[in-house]
PDB file of C-alpha atoms in Angstrom:
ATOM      1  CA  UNK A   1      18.681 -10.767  14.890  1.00 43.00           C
ATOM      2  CA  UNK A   2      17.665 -10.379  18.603  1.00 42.00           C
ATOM      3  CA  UNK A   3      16.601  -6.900  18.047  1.00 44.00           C
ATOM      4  CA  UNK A   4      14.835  -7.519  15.524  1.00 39.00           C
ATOM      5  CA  UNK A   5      12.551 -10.486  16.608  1.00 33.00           C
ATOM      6  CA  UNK A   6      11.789  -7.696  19.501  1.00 35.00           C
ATOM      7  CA  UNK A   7      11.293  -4.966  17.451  1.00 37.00           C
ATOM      8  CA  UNK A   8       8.335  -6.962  15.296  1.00 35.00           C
ATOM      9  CA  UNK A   9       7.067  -8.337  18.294  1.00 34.00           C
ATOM     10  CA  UNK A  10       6.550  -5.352  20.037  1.00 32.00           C
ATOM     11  CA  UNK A  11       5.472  -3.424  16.729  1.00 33.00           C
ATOM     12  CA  UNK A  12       2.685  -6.310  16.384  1.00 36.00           C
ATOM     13  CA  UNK A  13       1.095  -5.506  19.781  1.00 32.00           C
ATOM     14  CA  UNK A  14       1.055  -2.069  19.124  1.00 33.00           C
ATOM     15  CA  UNK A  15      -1.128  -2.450  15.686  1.00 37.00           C
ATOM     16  CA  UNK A  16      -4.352  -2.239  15.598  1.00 37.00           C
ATOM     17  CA  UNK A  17      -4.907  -3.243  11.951  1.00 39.00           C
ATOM     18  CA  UNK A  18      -2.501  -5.507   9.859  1.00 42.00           C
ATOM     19  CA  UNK A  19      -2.170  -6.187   6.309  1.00 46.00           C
ATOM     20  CA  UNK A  20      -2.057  -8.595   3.810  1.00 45.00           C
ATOM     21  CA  UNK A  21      -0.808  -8.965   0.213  1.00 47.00           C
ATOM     22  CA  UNK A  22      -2.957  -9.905  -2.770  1.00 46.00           C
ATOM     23  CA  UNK A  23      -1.370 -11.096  -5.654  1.00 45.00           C
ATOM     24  CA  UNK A  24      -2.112  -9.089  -9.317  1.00 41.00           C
ATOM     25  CA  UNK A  25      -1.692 -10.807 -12.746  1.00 42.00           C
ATOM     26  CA  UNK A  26       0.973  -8.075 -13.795  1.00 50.00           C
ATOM     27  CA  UNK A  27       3.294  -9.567 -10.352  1.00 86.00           C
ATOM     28  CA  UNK A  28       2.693  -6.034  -8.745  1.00 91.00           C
ATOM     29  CA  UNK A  29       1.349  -6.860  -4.973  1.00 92.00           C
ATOM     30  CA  UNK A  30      -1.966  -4.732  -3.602  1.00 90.00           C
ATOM     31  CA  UNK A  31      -1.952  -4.482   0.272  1.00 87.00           C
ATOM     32  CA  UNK A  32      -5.216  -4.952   2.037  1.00 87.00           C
ATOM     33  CA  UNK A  33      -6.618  -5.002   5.399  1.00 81.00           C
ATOM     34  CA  UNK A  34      -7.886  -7.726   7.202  1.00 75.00           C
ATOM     35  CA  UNK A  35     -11.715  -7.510   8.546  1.00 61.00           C
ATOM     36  CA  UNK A  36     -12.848  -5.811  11.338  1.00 60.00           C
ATOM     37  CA  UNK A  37      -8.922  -4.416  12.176  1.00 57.00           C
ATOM     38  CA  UNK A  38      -8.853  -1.034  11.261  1.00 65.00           C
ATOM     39  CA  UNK A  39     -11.656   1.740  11.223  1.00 68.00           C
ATOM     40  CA  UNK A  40     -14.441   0.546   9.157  1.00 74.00           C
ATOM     41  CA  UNK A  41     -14.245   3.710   6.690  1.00 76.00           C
ATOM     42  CA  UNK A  42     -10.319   3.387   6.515  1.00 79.00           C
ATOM     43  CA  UNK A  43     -10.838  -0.417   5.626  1.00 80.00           C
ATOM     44  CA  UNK A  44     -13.642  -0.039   2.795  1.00 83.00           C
ATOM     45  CA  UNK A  45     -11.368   2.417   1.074  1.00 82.00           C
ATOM     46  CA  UNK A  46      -8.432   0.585   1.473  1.00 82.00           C
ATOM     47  CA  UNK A  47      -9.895  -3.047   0.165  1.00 87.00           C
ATOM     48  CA  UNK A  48     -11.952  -1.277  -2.273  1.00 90.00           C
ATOM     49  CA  UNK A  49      -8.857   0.059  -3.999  1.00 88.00           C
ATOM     50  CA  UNK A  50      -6.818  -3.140  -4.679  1.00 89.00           C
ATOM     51  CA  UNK A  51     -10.287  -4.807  -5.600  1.00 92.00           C
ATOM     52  CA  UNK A  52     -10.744  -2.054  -8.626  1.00 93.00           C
ATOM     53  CA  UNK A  53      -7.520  -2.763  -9.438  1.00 91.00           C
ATOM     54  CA  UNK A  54      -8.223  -6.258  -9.381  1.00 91.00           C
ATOM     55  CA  UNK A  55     -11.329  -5.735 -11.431  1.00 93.00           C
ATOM     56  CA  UNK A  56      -9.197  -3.578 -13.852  1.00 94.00           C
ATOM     57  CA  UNK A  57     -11.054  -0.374 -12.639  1.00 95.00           C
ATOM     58  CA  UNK A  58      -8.493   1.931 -12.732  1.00 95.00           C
ATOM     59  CA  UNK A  59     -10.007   5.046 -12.552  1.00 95.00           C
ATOM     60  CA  UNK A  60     -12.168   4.007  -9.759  1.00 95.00           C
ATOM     61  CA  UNK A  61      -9.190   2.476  -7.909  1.00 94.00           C
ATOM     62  CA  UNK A  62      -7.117   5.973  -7.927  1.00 95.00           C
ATOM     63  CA  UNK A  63      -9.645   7.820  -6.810  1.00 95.00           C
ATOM     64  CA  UNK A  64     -10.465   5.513  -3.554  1.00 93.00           C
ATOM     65  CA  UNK A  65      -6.737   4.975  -2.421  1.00 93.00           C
ATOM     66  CA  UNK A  66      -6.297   8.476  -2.982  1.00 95.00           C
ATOM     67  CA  UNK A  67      -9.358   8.728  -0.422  1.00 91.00           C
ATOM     68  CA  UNK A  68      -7.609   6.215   1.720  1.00 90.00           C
ATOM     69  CA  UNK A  69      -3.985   8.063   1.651  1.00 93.00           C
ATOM     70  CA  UNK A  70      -6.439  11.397   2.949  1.00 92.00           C
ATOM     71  CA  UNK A  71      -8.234   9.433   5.851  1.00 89.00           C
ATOM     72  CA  UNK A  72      -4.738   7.796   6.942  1.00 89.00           C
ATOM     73  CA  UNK A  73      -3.179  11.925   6.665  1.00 90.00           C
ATOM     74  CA  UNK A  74      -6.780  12.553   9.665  1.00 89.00           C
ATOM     75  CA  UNK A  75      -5.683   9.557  11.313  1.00 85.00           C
ATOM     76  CA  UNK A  76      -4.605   9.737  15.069  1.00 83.00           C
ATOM     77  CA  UNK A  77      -3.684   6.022  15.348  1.00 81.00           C
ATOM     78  CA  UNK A  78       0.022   5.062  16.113  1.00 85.00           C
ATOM     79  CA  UNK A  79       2.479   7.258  14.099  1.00 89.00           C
ATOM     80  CA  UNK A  80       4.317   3.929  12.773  1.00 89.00           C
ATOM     81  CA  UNK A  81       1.259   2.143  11.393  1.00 87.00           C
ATOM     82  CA  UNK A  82      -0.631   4.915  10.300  1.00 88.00           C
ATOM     83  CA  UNK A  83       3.227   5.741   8.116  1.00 92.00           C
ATOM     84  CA  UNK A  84       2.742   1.830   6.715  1.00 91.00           C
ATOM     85  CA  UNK A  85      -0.759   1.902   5.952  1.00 90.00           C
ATOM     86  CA  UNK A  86       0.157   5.133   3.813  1.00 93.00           C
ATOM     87  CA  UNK A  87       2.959   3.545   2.712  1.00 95.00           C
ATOM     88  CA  UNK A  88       0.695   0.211   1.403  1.00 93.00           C
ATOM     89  CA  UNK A  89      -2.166   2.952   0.183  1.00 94.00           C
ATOM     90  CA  UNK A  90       0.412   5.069  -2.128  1.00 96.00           C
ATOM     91  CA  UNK A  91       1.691   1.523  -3.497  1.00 96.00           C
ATOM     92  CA  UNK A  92      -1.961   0.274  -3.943  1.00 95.00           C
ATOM     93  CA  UNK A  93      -2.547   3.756  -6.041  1.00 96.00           C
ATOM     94  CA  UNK A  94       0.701   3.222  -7.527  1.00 96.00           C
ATOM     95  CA  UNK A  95      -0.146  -0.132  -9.245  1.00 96.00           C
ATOM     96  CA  UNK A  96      -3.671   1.269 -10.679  1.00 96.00           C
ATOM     97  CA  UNK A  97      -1.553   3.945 -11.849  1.00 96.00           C
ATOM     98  CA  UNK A  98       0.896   1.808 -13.559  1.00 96.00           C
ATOM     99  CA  UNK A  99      -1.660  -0.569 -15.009  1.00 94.00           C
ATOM    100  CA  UNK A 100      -3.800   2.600 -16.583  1.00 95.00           C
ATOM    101  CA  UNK A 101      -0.449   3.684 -18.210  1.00 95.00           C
ATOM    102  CA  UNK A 102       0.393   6.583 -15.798  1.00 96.00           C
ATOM    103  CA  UNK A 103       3.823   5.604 -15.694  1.00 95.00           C
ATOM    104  CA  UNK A 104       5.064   8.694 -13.920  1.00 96.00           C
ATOM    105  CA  UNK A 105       2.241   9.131 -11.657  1.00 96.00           C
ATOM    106  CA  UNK A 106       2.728   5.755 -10.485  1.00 96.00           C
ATOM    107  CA  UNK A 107       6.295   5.365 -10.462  1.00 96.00           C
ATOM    108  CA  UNK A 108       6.164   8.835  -8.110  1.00 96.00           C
ATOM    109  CA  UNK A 109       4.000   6.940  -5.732  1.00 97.00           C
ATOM    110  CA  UNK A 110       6.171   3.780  -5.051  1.00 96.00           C
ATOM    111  CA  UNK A 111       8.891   6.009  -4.845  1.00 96.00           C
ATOM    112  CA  UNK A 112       7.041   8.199  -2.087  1.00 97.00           C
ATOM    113  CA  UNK A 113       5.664   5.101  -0.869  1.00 96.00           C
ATOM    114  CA  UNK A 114       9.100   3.547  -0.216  1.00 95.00           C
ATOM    115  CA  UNK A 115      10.673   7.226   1.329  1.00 96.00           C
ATOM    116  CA  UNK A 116       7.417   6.590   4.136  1.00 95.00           C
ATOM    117  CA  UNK A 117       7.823   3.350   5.200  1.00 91.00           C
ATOM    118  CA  UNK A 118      10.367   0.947   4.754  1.00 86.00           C
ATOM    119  CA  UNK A 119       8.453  -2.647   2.960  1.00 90.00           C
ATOM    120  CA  UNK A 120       9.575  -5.875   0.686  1.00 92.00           C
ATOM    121  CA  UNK A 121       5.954  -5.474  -0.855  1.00 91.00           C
ATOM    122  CA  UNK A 122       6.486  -2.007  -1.655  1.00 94.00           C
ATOM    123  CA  UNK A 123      10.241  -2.512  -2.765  1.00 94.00           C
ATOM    124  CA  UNK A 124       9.162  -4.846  -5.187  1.00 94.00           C
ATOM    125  CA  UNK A 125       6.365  -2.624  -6.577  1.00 94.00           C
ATOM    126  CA  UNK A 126       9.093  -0.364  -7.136  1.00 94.00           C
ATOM    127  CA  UNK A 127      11.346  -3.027  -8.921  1.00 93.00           C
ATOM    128  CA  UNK A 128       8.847  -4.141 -10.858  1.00 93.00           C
ATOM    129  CA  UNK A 129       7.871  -0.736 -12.256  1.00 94.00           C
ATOM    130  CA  UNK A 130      11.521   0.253 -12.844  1.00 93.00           C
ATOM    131  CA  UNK A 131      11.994  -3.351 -14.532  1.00 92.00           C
ATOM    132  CA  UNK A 132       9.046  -2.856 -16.827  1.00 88.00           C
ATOM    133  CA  UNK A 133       9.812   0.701 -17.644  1.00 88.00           C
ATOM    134  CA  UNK A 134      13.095  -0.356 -18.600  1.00 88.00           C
ATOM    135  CA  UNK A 135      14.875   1.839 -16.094  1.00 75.00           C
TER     136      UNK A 135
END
């Protein structure tokens, strides 16, 4: 327990950009960054994904968290964020994915998402695909 509370406080110092979860209608989660946290090209891409999603703009939604995943891959920021944001970005594609019926594209991502980073938000992405795939 006492490592823990001072592992996430110093990991919270150390980040330059956090997250937050937004809620989807099918009870997958879409990570987003907060304003004004994270490079302002990183954070369009990022937001603009789950909002697609949320707008039921699939298509569009792949395409700019797969733009997101490739400006976290550039990104010289600290290793262990830059592994969560990628983490949050391949879940984010994952849930367009699974809402456009991609099943296996977007059951590969929250399983690659999950291998990157270790999350509750992208664990239950994962559940939640396996659970409606039947699997």
């Amino acid at each position: 327990m006492k490592r823990t509370l001072i592992k996430t406080i110093a990991l919270c110092s150390l980040f330059t950009c956090s997250a937050a979860v937004m809620a989807d209608q099918s009870d997958y989660k879409l990570m987003v960054i907060e304003q004004e946290t994270a490079p302002l090209q990183l954070e369009e891409s990022f937001n603009s994904c789950a909002l697609n999603v949320k707008s039921k703009n699939y298509e569009q939604a792949e395409a700019v968290c797969t733009k997101a995943i490739a400006l976290l891959k550039q990104s010289d920021g600290p290793r262990m964020k830059v592994r969560e944001l990628t983490s949050f970005a391949l879940s984010n594609r994952g849930v367009s994915r699974m809402m456009a019926n991609n099943d296996a594209a977007g059951l590969s991502d929250f399983y690659e998402a999950t291998q990157i980073a270790e999350s509750a938000m992208v664990s239950h992405n994962l559940s939640r695909a396996k659970e409606n795939l039947s699997l």
